[in-house]
Amino acid sequence: MKMKKWLVMFLSVIVVITALSACGSNNTKNNGETAPEGNAAEGADSTEPLTLTFFDKNTGDKFTNAVASEITKRTGITIEIQQPTGNPAEKLNLMLASDDLPDMILFDRRSDLVNKYIESGAIIPLNELIEKYGPDVTTMYGDVLNKTRYKDGKNYYLSNWYGVENEPVYGFNIRKDILKELAPDKAEGGVPFTASEFKQLLQDFKAKYPTIEGKDSTALTMDGENFGGSFGTFKGMFGLKQFYENNGQIQFDVKDPKYREMVMYMNDLYRSGLLDKEWAINKKQVWEQKLATGTVFASTGSYWDPGAANTILLKDRGEQSQLFPYKVVADGVDPGQTTYGGRSSLGWDAITITKKNKNAERTMKFMNFLASEEGQYLLMWGVEGEHWDMKDGKRTPRPEVLEGFKNDFNNYAKSTGIRKWTWFIKNGKGSDGTPYDLAGRYERGVVDQMAIKNLSDSVYDTVLFDALGPQGGTVEALNEQKVNDITKQALTKAIMAKTPEEAGSIFDKMLSDMKAAGDEKVEAIFTTNYKERVELWK
């Protein structure tokens, strides 16, 4: 009897072990990885409370306003924004090195950090998740998903501010009230200045207004800290782009023959006493203060850059005293081939899911909602019935919302959440014809209207030239940095040269120094990356 009892117990144990082994094998993938417990689709459709950590390089504000509450109400998800203290790039490098990752990360799309994270496996491919849980992502992004693929053919991020938008960027910002005195036929826009006309305009200003209200006047100034914007304006009038495409090779922009012409033109303005002698050392705050005094006739940069100064000029001197954007066209350049508006249709930032995210399906559903038209209007317009109403089939903002942005843009965005988090945002208009960007596109001010009138035909898509450089940390990346340092210093000196001959000599030496610093090695990478991109997008 005892033998039978022990035999029954032994067989029972064997049955239990076998059953447990079978259960274990069902929870194991063929490649040995453990499958997630439960049904993934059920997890994705859940609206149970869930908190996701999100490192957004653009903001550290808490997710606690009306828009945030509505997002959580609809998705069940609360976002814990990680404060990007200090330099976001340094923080991202540290996070990667320590493997201390949040659930989601927003990068600068053109930064080599994106590639570093992809190659290390720190962020996951999104293709299967988009296919299963991202129908609105597929519809809204369209061909953008094809163009944001990595070289392995997979998508690792969704961009924001994507899609073609015919919005200008740079322009020569000129005080309209004085322009009406000096060139009344050009003051209302629509007809560009030639290079010689612009120089004459600056000379006429100095002749008529050597001083303004007892202070020395300035014909043309620039923000020395905004080197890209200042030079981007002059590059626009010469039709120059980020790189020089020369017989199938991608070279540094300064090698375009028109770049030398541009530098000589700028040097001529400087030697003629028309360009601010202090332009190279102007800090942004100093530059803004100069504009706000009303003693400056013209400046360079994006048409929105003088916004703070224009607010003061508007208050102190009236609407017409603001700096309005105008187009100047270099000799021999078709006005339609000017390049004042370089914009990437692929967007500014890259939003990713990291390998540490244990709720990738829910996260993609969350991303899909915000990327949908419904989500776009929630992020950018606020809550229906509170911030806007549907009238005659169109979304209509409430007057107090428009007034709030007009009076204090940043604080109003922060308090309401409208336009605070620009995740997955698409340029353009929704199905009812209203723009997704309420604050920036619904009601256009007089300065905006002038920019559109004068510079919209200068807009071009920069996507083929975005982020062609070598990967960070490589020898070629150091070469590129050296070349950029050489060009910035040399161009500054050339513009401030005492004679045209000296300016030309400085420019020639710059090209020689670039070669010694390894510019051709860097250009070989530009060209390779460019050709690979063209092939990938076919």
Coordinates of C-alpha atoms in Angstrom, one line a residue:
M1 CA 0.0 0.0 0.0
K2 CA 2.8 2.4 0.9
M3 CA 4.5 1.6 -2.5
K4 CA 1.3 2.5 -4.4
K5 CA 0.9 5.7 -2.4
W6 CA 4.4 6.9 -3.2
L7 CA 4.0 5.9 -6.8
V8 CA 0.8 8.0 -7.1
M9 CA 2.5 11.0 -5.5
F10 CA 5.6 10.6 -7.8
L11 CA 3.4 10.5 -10.9
S12 CA 1.4 13.6 -9.7
V13 CA 4.6 15.6 -9.3
I14 CA 5.7 14.6 -12.8
V15 CA 2.3 15.8 -14.2
V16 CA 2.6 19.2 -12.4
I17 CA 6.2 19.7 -13.6
T18 CA 5.2 18.9 -17.2
A19 CA 2.3 21.3 -17.0
L20 CA 4.5 24.1 -15.7
S21 CA 7.0 23.5 -18.4
A22 CA 4.3 23.7 -21.1
C23 CA 3.1 27.0 -19.6
G24 CA 6.6 28.3 -19.6
S25 CA 7.2 27.3 -23.2
N26 CA 4.0 29.1 -24.3
N27 CA 5.4 32.3 -22.8
T28 CA 8.7 32.0 -24.7
K29 CA 9.3 33.2 -28.2
N30 CA 11.2 31.1 -30.7
N31 CA 14.3 33.4 -30.3
G32 CA 14.3 32.8 -26.5
E33 CA 12.9 36.2 -25.6
T34 CA 10.1 36.2 -23.0
A35 CA 6.8 37.3 -24.5
P36 CA 4.7 39.9 -22.6
E37 CA 2.0 38.6 -20.4
G38 CA -1.6 39.1 -21.4
N39 CA -3.0 40.3 -24.7
A40 CA -1.1 43.2 -26.2
A41 CA -4.1 44.5 -28.1
E42 CA -6.1 44.7 -24.9
G43 CA -3.2 46.6 -23.2
A44 CA -3.1 49.0 -26.1
D45 CA -6.9 49.7 -25.9
S46 CA -6.8 50.2 -22.2
T47 CA -7.7 53.6 -20.7
E48 CA -6.5 52.6 -17.2
P49 CA -4.3 55.3 -15.6
L50 CA -0.8 55.1 -16.8
T51 CA 2.1 57.5 -16.4
L52 CA 4.8 57.8 -19.1
T53 CA 8.1 59.6 -18.5
F54 CA 9.0 61.9 -21.4
F55 CA 12.3 63.8 -21.9
D56 CA 11.3 66.8 -24.1
K57 CA 14.3 68.9 -24.9
N58 CA 12.1 71.9 -25.5
T59 CA 10.3 72.2 -22.2
G60 CA 10.3 71.1 -18.6
D61 CA 6.8 72.4 -17.7
K62 CA 4.5 70.2 -15.8
F63 CA 1.6 68.4 -17.5
T64 CA -1.0 70.1 -15.4
N65 CA -3.3 72.4 -17.4
A66 CA -6.6 72.2 -19.3
V67 CA -5.1 70.6 -22.4
A68 CA -3.1 68.1 -20.3
S69 CA -6.2 67.2 -18.3
E70 CA -8.2 66.6 -21.5
I71 CA -5.4 64.4 -23.0
T72 CA -5.4 62.3 -19.8
K73 CA -9.2 62.1 -19.8
R74 CA -9.2 60.7 -23.4
T75 CA -6.3 58.4 -23.2
G76 CA -5.8 57.6 -19.5
I77 CA -2.2 58.6 -19.9
T78 CA -0.4 61.3 -17.8
I79 CA 2.9 62.6 -19.0
E80 CA 5.7 63.1 -16.5
I81 CA 7.9 65.7 -18.2
Q82 CA 11.6 65.3 -17.3
Q83 CA 13.2 68.7 -16.7
P84 CA 16.0 69.1 -19.3
T85 CA 18.3 71.0 -17.0
G86 CA 21.5 72.4 -18.5
N87 CA 22.4 71.4 -22.1
P88 CA 19.8 68.9 -23.4
A89 CA 22.4 67.3 -25.7
E90 CA 24.8 66.6 -22.7
K91 CA 21.9 65.2 -20.7
L92 CA 20.9 62.9 -23.6
N93 CA 24.5 61.7 -23.9
L94 CA 24.6 61.0 -20.2
M95 CA 21.3 59.1 -20.3
L96 CA 22.6 56.9 -23.1
A97 CA 25.8 56.2 -21.4
S98 CA 24.1 55.3 -18.1
D99 CA 21.2 53.5 -19.7
D100 CA 18.9 55.6 -17.5
L101 CA 16.2 56.1 -20.1
P102 CA 12.6 57.5 -19.8
D103 CA 9.7 56.0 -21.8
M104 CA 9.8 58.6 -24.5
I105 CA 12.4 61.1 -25.8
L106 CA 12.1 64.1 -28.1
F107 CA 15.4 64.9 -29.9
D108 CA 16.5 67.5 -32.4
R109 CA 15.7 65.5 -35.5
R110 CA 18.9 66.6 -37.3
S111 CA 21.2 65.8 -34.3
D112 CA 23.5 62.8 -34.6
L113 CA 22.2 61.8 -31.2
V114 CA 19.3 60.2 -33.0
N115 CA 21.6 57.9 -34.9
K116 CA 23.6 57.1 -31.7
Y117 CA 20.4 56.1 -29.9
I118 CA 19.3 54.0 -32.9
E119 CA 22.6 52.2 -33.3
S120 CA 22.8 51.4 -29.6
G121 CA 19.4 49.9 -29.5
A122 CA 18.2 52.5 -27.0
I123 CA 15.1 53.4 -29.1
I124 CA 12.8 50.9 -30.8
P125 CA 11.6 50.7 -34.4
L126 CA 8.0 51.8 -34.8
N127 CA 6.9 50.1 -38.0
E128 CA 4.9 47.2 -36.5
L129 CA 3.4 49.5 -33.9
I130 CA 2.3 52.0 -36.5
E131 CA 0.8 49.2 -38.6
K132 CA -1.2 47.8 -35.7
Y133 CA -2.1 50.9 -33.7
G134 CA -1.3 53.9 -35.8
P135 CA -3.9 54.4 -38.5
D136 CA -4.0 58.1 -38.0
V137 CA -0.2 58.3 -38.1
T138 CA -0.2 56.5 -41.4
T139 CA -2.9 58.9 -42.8
M140 CA -1.5 62.1 -41.5
Y141 CA 2.2 61.5 -42.2
G142 CA 1.9 59.8 -45.5
D143 CA 5.2 59.9 -47.5
V144 CA 7.0 61.6 -44.6
L145 CA 7.3 58.1 -43.0
N146 CA 9.2 57.0 -46.1
K147 CA 11.6 59.9 -45.8
T148 CA 12.2 59.7 -42.1
R149 CA 13.4 56.0 -42.3
Y150 CA 16.8 55.1 -41.0
K151 CA 19.3 53.4 -43.4
D152 CA 18.0 50.0 -42.3
G153 CA 14.6 51.0 -43.8
K154 CA 12.8 51.3 -40.4
N155 CA 11.1 54.2 -38.7
Y156 CA 12.4 55.0 -35.3
Y157 CA 10.7 58.3 -34.7
L158 CA 7.8 60.6 -35.6
S159 CA 8.6 64.2 -36.4
N160 CA 6.7 67.4 -35.6
W161 CA 6.1 70.5 -37.6
Y162 CA 6.2 68.3 -40.7
G163 CA 4.7 68.8 -44.1
V164 CA 5.3 71.5 -46.7
E165 CA 4.5 75.0 -45.6
N166 CA 4.9 78.0 -47.9
E167 CA 6.0 80.3 -45.0
P168 CA 9.1 82.5 -45.4
V169 CA 11.8 82.8 -42.8
Y170 CA 14.5 85.5 -43.5
G171 CA 14.1 89.0 -44.8
F172 CA 15.6 92.5 -44.6
N173 CA 13.5 94.0 -41.8
I174 CA 13.0 97.7 -42.4
R175 CA 11.2 100.5 -40.6
K176 CA 8.2 101.1 -42.8
D177 CA 7.5 104.7 -41.8
I178 CA 10.9 105.8 -42.9
L179 CA 10.8 103.6 -46.0
K180 CA 7.6 105.4 -47.0
E181 CA 9.5 108.6 -47.0
L182 CA 12.6 107.3 -48.9
A183 CA 11.0 104.8 -51.4
P184 CA 7.2 105.2 -51.3
D185 CA 6.8 102.9 -54.3
K186 CA 8.3 99.9 -52.5
A187 CA 6.9 100.5 -49.0
E188 CA 3.7 98.5 -49.4
G189 CA 5.7 95.5 -50.7
G190 CA 5.3 93.2 -53.7
V191 CA 8.3 94.6 -55.6
P192 CA 11.8 93.6 -54.4
F193 CA 14.8 95.9 -54.2
T194 CA 17.9 95.2 -56.3
A195 CA 21.2 95.1 -54.6
S196 CA 22.2 98.6 -55.8
E197 CA 18.8 100.0 -54.9
F198 CA 19.1 98.6 -51.3
K199 CA 22.6 100.2 -50.9
Q200 CA 21.2 103.5 -52.2
L201 CA 18.3 103.3 -49.8
L202 CA 20.7 102.9 -46.9
Q203 CA 22.7 105.8 -48.1
D204 CA 19.6 108.0 -48.4
F205 CA 18.7 107.1 -44.9
K206 CA 22.0 108.1 -43.5
A207 CA 21.9 111.3 -45.5
K208 CA 18.5 112.3 -44.2
Y209 CA 18.8 110.9 -40.7
P210 CA 22.4 111.1 -39.5
T211 CA 20.9 111.2 -36.0
I212 CA 17.5 110.4 -34.6
E213 CA 16.3 112.3 -31.5
G214 CA 19.9 113.3 -30.8
K215 CA 21.3 109.8 -31.1
D216 CA 23.5 108.4 -34.0
S217 CA 21.5 106.5 -36.4
T218 CA 22.3 103.0 -37.9
A219 CA 21.4 102.1 -41.4
L220 CA 21.8 98.4 -41.1
T221 CA 22.7 96.2 -38.1
M222 CA 22.8 92.5 -37.3
D223 CA 22.5 90.2 -34.3
G224 CA 26.1 88.9 -33.9
E225 CA 24.9 85.9 -31.8
N226 CA 22.6 84.9 -34.6
F227 CA 25.3 84.2 -37.2
G228 CA 23.1 81.8 -39.2
G229 CA 20.2 84.2 -39.4
S230 CA 22.3 87.2 -40.3
F231 CA 24.2 85.4 -43.1
G232 CA 21.0 83.5 -44.0
T233 CA 19.4 86.8 -45.0
F234 CA 22.2 87.7 -47.3
K235 CA 22.4 84.2 -48.7
G236 CA 18.7 84.5 -49.5
M237 CA 19.3 87.5 -51.8
F238 CA 21.9 85.5 -53.7
G239 CA 19.9 82.3 -53.9
L240 CA 22.4 80.3 -51.8
K241 CA 21.5 77.1 -49.8
Q242 CA 23.0 75.1 -47.0
F243 CA 25.4 73.4 -49.4
Y244 CA 26.9 73.9 -52.8
E245 CA 25.8 71.2 -55.2
N246 CA 28.7 71.0 -57.8
N247 CA 28.6 68.3 -60.5
G248 CA 27.0 65.7 -58.3
Q249 CA 29.3 66.6 -55.3
I250 CA 28.0 68.3 -52.1
Q251 CA 30.4 70.9 -50.9
F252 CA 30.5 73.6 -48.2
D253 CA 28.3 76.6 -49.2
V254 CA 31.2 79.0 -49.2
K255 CA 32.6 77.3 -52.4
D256 CA 29.7 78.5 -54.4
P257 CA 31.0 81.4 -56.6
K258 CA 28.0 83.5 -55.5
Y259 CA 29.1 83.3 -51.9
R260 CA 32.2 85.3 -52.7
E261 CA 30.0 87.9 -54.4
M262 CA 27.9 88.0 -51.3
V263 CA 30.8 88.6 -49.0
M264 CA 32.2 91.4 -51.2
Y265 CA 28.7 93.0 -51.2
M266 CA 28.6 92.9 -47.4
N267 CA 32.1 94.3 -47.2
D268 CA 31.1 97.2 -49.5
L269 CA 28.2 98.0 -47.2
Y270 CA 30.6 97.9 -44.2
R271 CA 33.3 100.1 -45.8
S272 CA 30.6 102.6 -46.9
G273 CA 29.6 103.1 -43.3
L274 CA 26.2 101.5 -43.8
L275 CA 26.7 98.3 -41.8
D276 CA 26.9 98.7 -38.0
K277 CA 30.6 98.6 -37.0
E278 CA 29.6 96.6 -33.9
W279 CA 27.5 94.0 -35.7
A280 CA 29.9 91.1 -35.0
I281 CA 29.9 91.7 -31.2
N282 CA 26.2 92.5 -30.9
K283 CA 24.7 90.3 -28.3
K284 CA 21.0 89.5 -28.9
Q285 CA 19.9 91.7 -26.0
V286 CA 22.0 94.6 -27.2
W287 CA 20.8 94.2 -30.7
E288 CA 17.1 94.2 -29.5
Q289 CA 17.8 97.3 -27.5
K290 CA 19.2 99.1 -30.5
L291 CA 16.2 98.3 -32.6
A292 CA 13.8 99.4 -29.8
T293 CA 15.4 102.9 -29.6
G294 CA 14.1 103.7 -33.1
T295 CA 17.5 104.7 -34.4
V296 CA 18.0 101.6 -36.6
F297 CA 16.6 101.6 -40.1
A298 CA 17.1 98.0 -41.1
S299 CA 18.3 94.6 -39.8
T300 CA 18.6 91.0 -40.8
G301 CA 17.2 87.7 -39.6
S302 CA 13.9 85.9 -39.5
Y303 CA 11.0 88.2 -39.9
W304 CA 9.8 87.4 -36.4
D305 CA 13.2 88.1 -34.8
P306 CA 12.5 91.8 -34.1
G307 CA 9.3 90.9 -32.3
A308 CA 10.3 92.2 -28.9
A309 CA 11.6 95.4 -30.4
N310 CA 8.5 95.8 -32.6
T311 CA 6.3 95.6 -29.5
I312 CA 8.1 98.6 -28.0
L313 CA 8.1 100.5 -31.3
L314 CA 4.4 99.8 -31.8
K315 CA 3.7 101.2 -28.3
D316 CA 6.0 104.2 -28.5
R317 CA 5.8 105.2 -32.2
G318 CA 2.8 103.4 -33.8
E319 CA 2.3 100.5 -36.2
Q320 CA 4.1 101.9 -39.2
S321 CA 7.3 102.3 -37.1
Q322 CA 7.8 98.6 -36.8
L323 CA 10.4 96.7 -38.8
F324 CA 8.7 95.0 -41.8
P325 CA 10.3 92.2 -43.9
Y326 CA 11.3 93.0 -47.5
K327 CA 13.2 91.2 -50.3
V328 CA 16.5 92.3 -51.8
V329 CA 17.7 90.5 -55.0
A330 CA 21.3 90.2 -56.0
D331 CA 22.4 91.1 -59.5
G332 CA 21.8 88.3 -61.9
V333 CA 19.5 86.3 -59.6
D334 CA 15.9 85.6 -60.5
P335 CA 13.6 86.9 -57.7
G336 CA 11.9 83.6 -57.7
Q337 CA 15.2 81.8 -57.1
T338 CA 16.0 83.7 -54.0
T339 CA 16.2 81.5 -50.9
Y340 CA 14.9 83.5 -47.9
G341 CA 12.7 80.6 -46.8
G342 CA 14.5 77.3 -46.2
R343 CA 12.2 75.0 -44.4
S344 CA 12.2 71.2 -43.9
S345 CA 9.0 69.3 -44.7
L346 CA 10.3 66.6 -42.4
G347 CA 10.0 68.8 -39.3
W348 CA 12.2 69.9 -36.5
D349 CA 12.1 67.2 -33.8
A350 CA 12.1 63.4 -33.5
I351 CA 9.8 61.7 -31.0
T352 CA 10.7 58.2 -30.0
I353 CA 9.9 55.2 -27.7
T354 CA 12.8 53.8 -25.7
K355 CA 13.6 50.2 -25.0
K356 CA 12.8 50.8 -21.3
N357 CA 9.1 51.5 -22.2
K358 CA 7.0 48.6 -20.9
N359 CA 3.8 49.9 -22.5
A360 CA 4.9 50.4 -26.2
E361 CA 1.4 49.5 -27.5
R362 CA -0.4 52.0 -25.2
T363 CA 2.3 54.6 -26.1
M364 CA 1.7 54.2 -29.8
K365 CA -2.1 54.5 -29.3
F366 CA -1.3 57.7 -27.4
M367 CA 0.9 59.0 -30.2
N368 CA -1.7 58.0 -32.7
F369 CA -4.4 60.1 -30.9
L370 CA -2.2 63.2 -30.7
A371 CA -1.2 62.8 -34.4
S372 CA -4.8 62.6 -35.5
E373 CA -6.7 65.6 -36.6
E374 CA -8.6 65.5 -33.3
G375 CA -5.4 65.4 -31.4
Q376 CA -3.8 68.2 -33.4
Y377 CA -6.6 70.6 -32.6
L378 CA -6.6 69.6 -29.0
L379 CA -2.9 70.4 -28.7
M380 CA -3.0 73.6 -30.8
W381 CA -6.5 75.0 -30.2
G382 CA -7.4 73.7 -26.7
V383 CA -10.6 72.1 -25.5
E384 CA -13.8 72.4 -27.5
G385 CA -16.5 74.4 -25.6
E386 CA -13.8 76.0 -23.4
H387 CA -11.4 77.5 -25.9
W388 CA -13.1 77.1 -29.2
D389 CA -16.5 76.2 -30.7
M390 CA -17.7 74.6 -33.9
K391 CA -19.7 77.2 -35.9
D392 CA -21.1 76.5 -39.4
G393 CA -18.8 73.5 -39.8
K394 CA -15.7 75.4 -38.8
R395 CA -13.6 75.6 -35.7
T396 CA -13.9 79.1 -34.3
P397 CA -11.6 80.3 -31.5
R398 CA -13.1 82.2 -28.6
P399 CA -12.2 85.9 -28.6
E400 CA -10.5 85.7 -25.2
V401 CA -8.1 83.0 -26.5
L402 CA -6.9 85.2 -29.4
E403 CA -6.6 88.1 -27.0
G404 CA -4.6 85.9 -24.5
F405 CA -2.0 85.0 -27.1
K406 CA -1.9 88.6 -28.4
N407 CA -1.2 90.0 -24.9
D408 CA 1.2 87.5 -23.5
F409 CA 1.9 84.6 -25.9
N410 CA 4.3 82.5 -23.7
N411 CA 2.4 82.8 -20.4
Y412 CA -1.0 82.1 -22.0
A413 CA 0.3 79.0 -23.7
K414 CA 1.7 77.8 -20.4
S415 CA -1.4 78.5 -18.4
T416 CA -3.9 76.9 -20.9
G417 CA -1.7 74.3 -22.5
I418 CA -2.6 75.5 -26.0
R419 CA 0.4 75.2 -28.3
K420 CA 2.6 74.3 -25.2
W421 CA 3.4 70.8 -26.4
T422 CA 3.9 70.8 -30.1
W423 CA 4.2 67.0 -30.4
F424 CA 3.4 65.4 -33.8
I425 CA 2.2 68.7 -35.2
K426 CA 1.6 69.0 -38.9
N427 CA 1.9 72.2 -40.9
G428 CA -1.1 73.5 -42.9
K429 CA -4.8 73.3 -42.5
G430 CA -7.3 70.7 -41.3
S431 CA -10.3 69.3 -43.1
D432 CA -12.5 72.3 -42.2
G433 CA -9.9 74.7 -43.7
T434 CA -8.7 76.1 -40.4
P435 CA -5.0 76.0 -39.7
Y436 CA -3.7 73.6 -37.1
D437 CA -1.6 76.3 -35.6
L438 CA -4.1 78.7 -34.0
A439 CA -1.7 81.0 -32.3
G440 CA 0.7 81.3 -35.3
R441 CA -1.5 81.1 -38.3
Y442 CA -5.2 81.9 -37.6
E443 CA -4.9 85.7 -37.3
R444 CA -1.8 87.1 -39.1
G445 CA -0.4 90.5 -38.0
V446 CA 0.7 93.2 -40.4
V447 CA 4.3 92.1 -40.2
D448 CA 3.4 88.5 -41.0
Q449 CA 1.2 89.6 -43.9
M450 CA 4.1 91.6 -45.3
A451 CA 6.4 88.6 -45.1
I452 CA 4.0 86.4 -47.0
K453 CA 3.5 89.1 -49.6
N454 CA 7.2 89.8 -50.2
L455 CA 8.9 86.5 -49.5
S456 CA 6.6 83.5 -50.0
D457 CA 8.1 82.8 -53.4
S458 CA 11.5 82.3 -51.8
V459 CA 10.5 79.2 -49.8
Y460 CA 12.2 76.0 -50.6
D461 CA 12.4 72.5 -49.0
T462 CA 15.7 71.7 -47.3
V463 CA 15.1 68.0 -46.7
L464 CA 17.7 66.6 -49.1
F465 CA 20.4 68.7 -47.4
D466 CA 19.4 68.2 -43.7
A467 CA 22.0 66.5 -41.4
L468 CA 24.4 65.3 -44.1
G469 CA 27.4 65.7 -41.8
P470 CA 29.6 63.0 -40.3
Q471 CA 28.6 61.2 -37.1
G472 CA 29.7 62.9 -33.9
G473 CA 32.9 61.7 -32.3
T474 CA 34.5 60.7 -35.5
V475 CA 37.7 62.3 -37.0
E476 CA 35.6 63.7 -39.8
A477 CA 33.2 65.4 -37.3
L478 CA 36.2 67.1 -35.8
N479 CA 37.3 68.2 -39.3
E480 CA 33.9 69.6 -39.9
Q481 CA 34.0 71.6 -36.7
K482 CA 37.4 73.0 -37.6
V483 CA 36.2 74.0 -41.0
N484 CA 33.2 75.7 -39.5
D485 CA 35.3 77.6 -37.0
I486 CA 37.7 78.7 -39.9
T487 CA 34.8 80.0 -42.0
K488 CA 33.0 81.9 -39.3
Q489 CA 36.2 83.7 -38.2
A490 CA 37.3 84.4 -41.8
L491 CA 34.0 85.6 -43.0
T492 CA 33.7 88.1 -40.1
K493 CA 37.2 89.4 -40.9
A494 CA 36.5 89.6 -44.7
I495 CA 33.3 91.6 -44.2
M496 CA 35.2 94.1 -41.9
A497 CA 38.2 94.3 -44.2
K498 CA 39.4 97.9 -45.1
T499 CA 39.7 97.3 -48.8
P500 CA 38.1 94.9 -51.4
E501 CA 41.5 93.4 -52.0
E502 CA 42.0 92.6 -48.4
A503 CA 38.5 91.0 -48.2
G504 CA 39.3 88.9 -51.3
S505 CA 42.6 87.8 -49.8
I506 CA 41.0 86.8 -46.5
F507 CA 38.4 84.7 -48.5
D508 CA 41.1 83.0 -50.5
K509 CA 43.1 82.1 -47.3
M510 CA 39.9 80.8 -45.8
L511 CA 39.5 78.3 -48.7
S512 CA 43.1 77.2 -48.3
D513 CA 42.8 76.8 -44.5
M514 CA 39.6 74.7 -45.0
K515 CA 41.5 72.4 -47.3
A516 CA 44.3 72.0 -44.8
A517 CA 41.6 71.2 -42.1
G518 CA 40.3 68.3 -44.2
D519 CA 37.3 69.8 -45.8
E520 CA 37.4 67.4 -48.7
K521 CA 37.1 64.4 -46.4
V522 CA 34.0 66.0 -44.9
E523 CA 32.5 66.8 -48.3
A524 CA 33.0 63.1 -49.3
I525 CA 30.7 62.2 -46.4
F526 CA 28.2 64.9 -47.4
T527 CA 28.1 63.5 -50.9
T528 CA 27.8 59.8 -49.8
N529 CA 25.0 60.6 -47.3
Y530 CA 23.2 62.7 -49.9
K531 CA 23.3 59.9 -52.5
E532 CA 22.2 57.3 -50.0
R533 CA 19.3 59.5 -49.0
V534 CA 18.2 59.9 -52.6
E535 CA 18.4 56.2 -53.2
L536 CA 16.5 55.4 -49.9
W537 CA 13.7 57.7 -50.9
K538 CA 13.1 56.1 -54.3

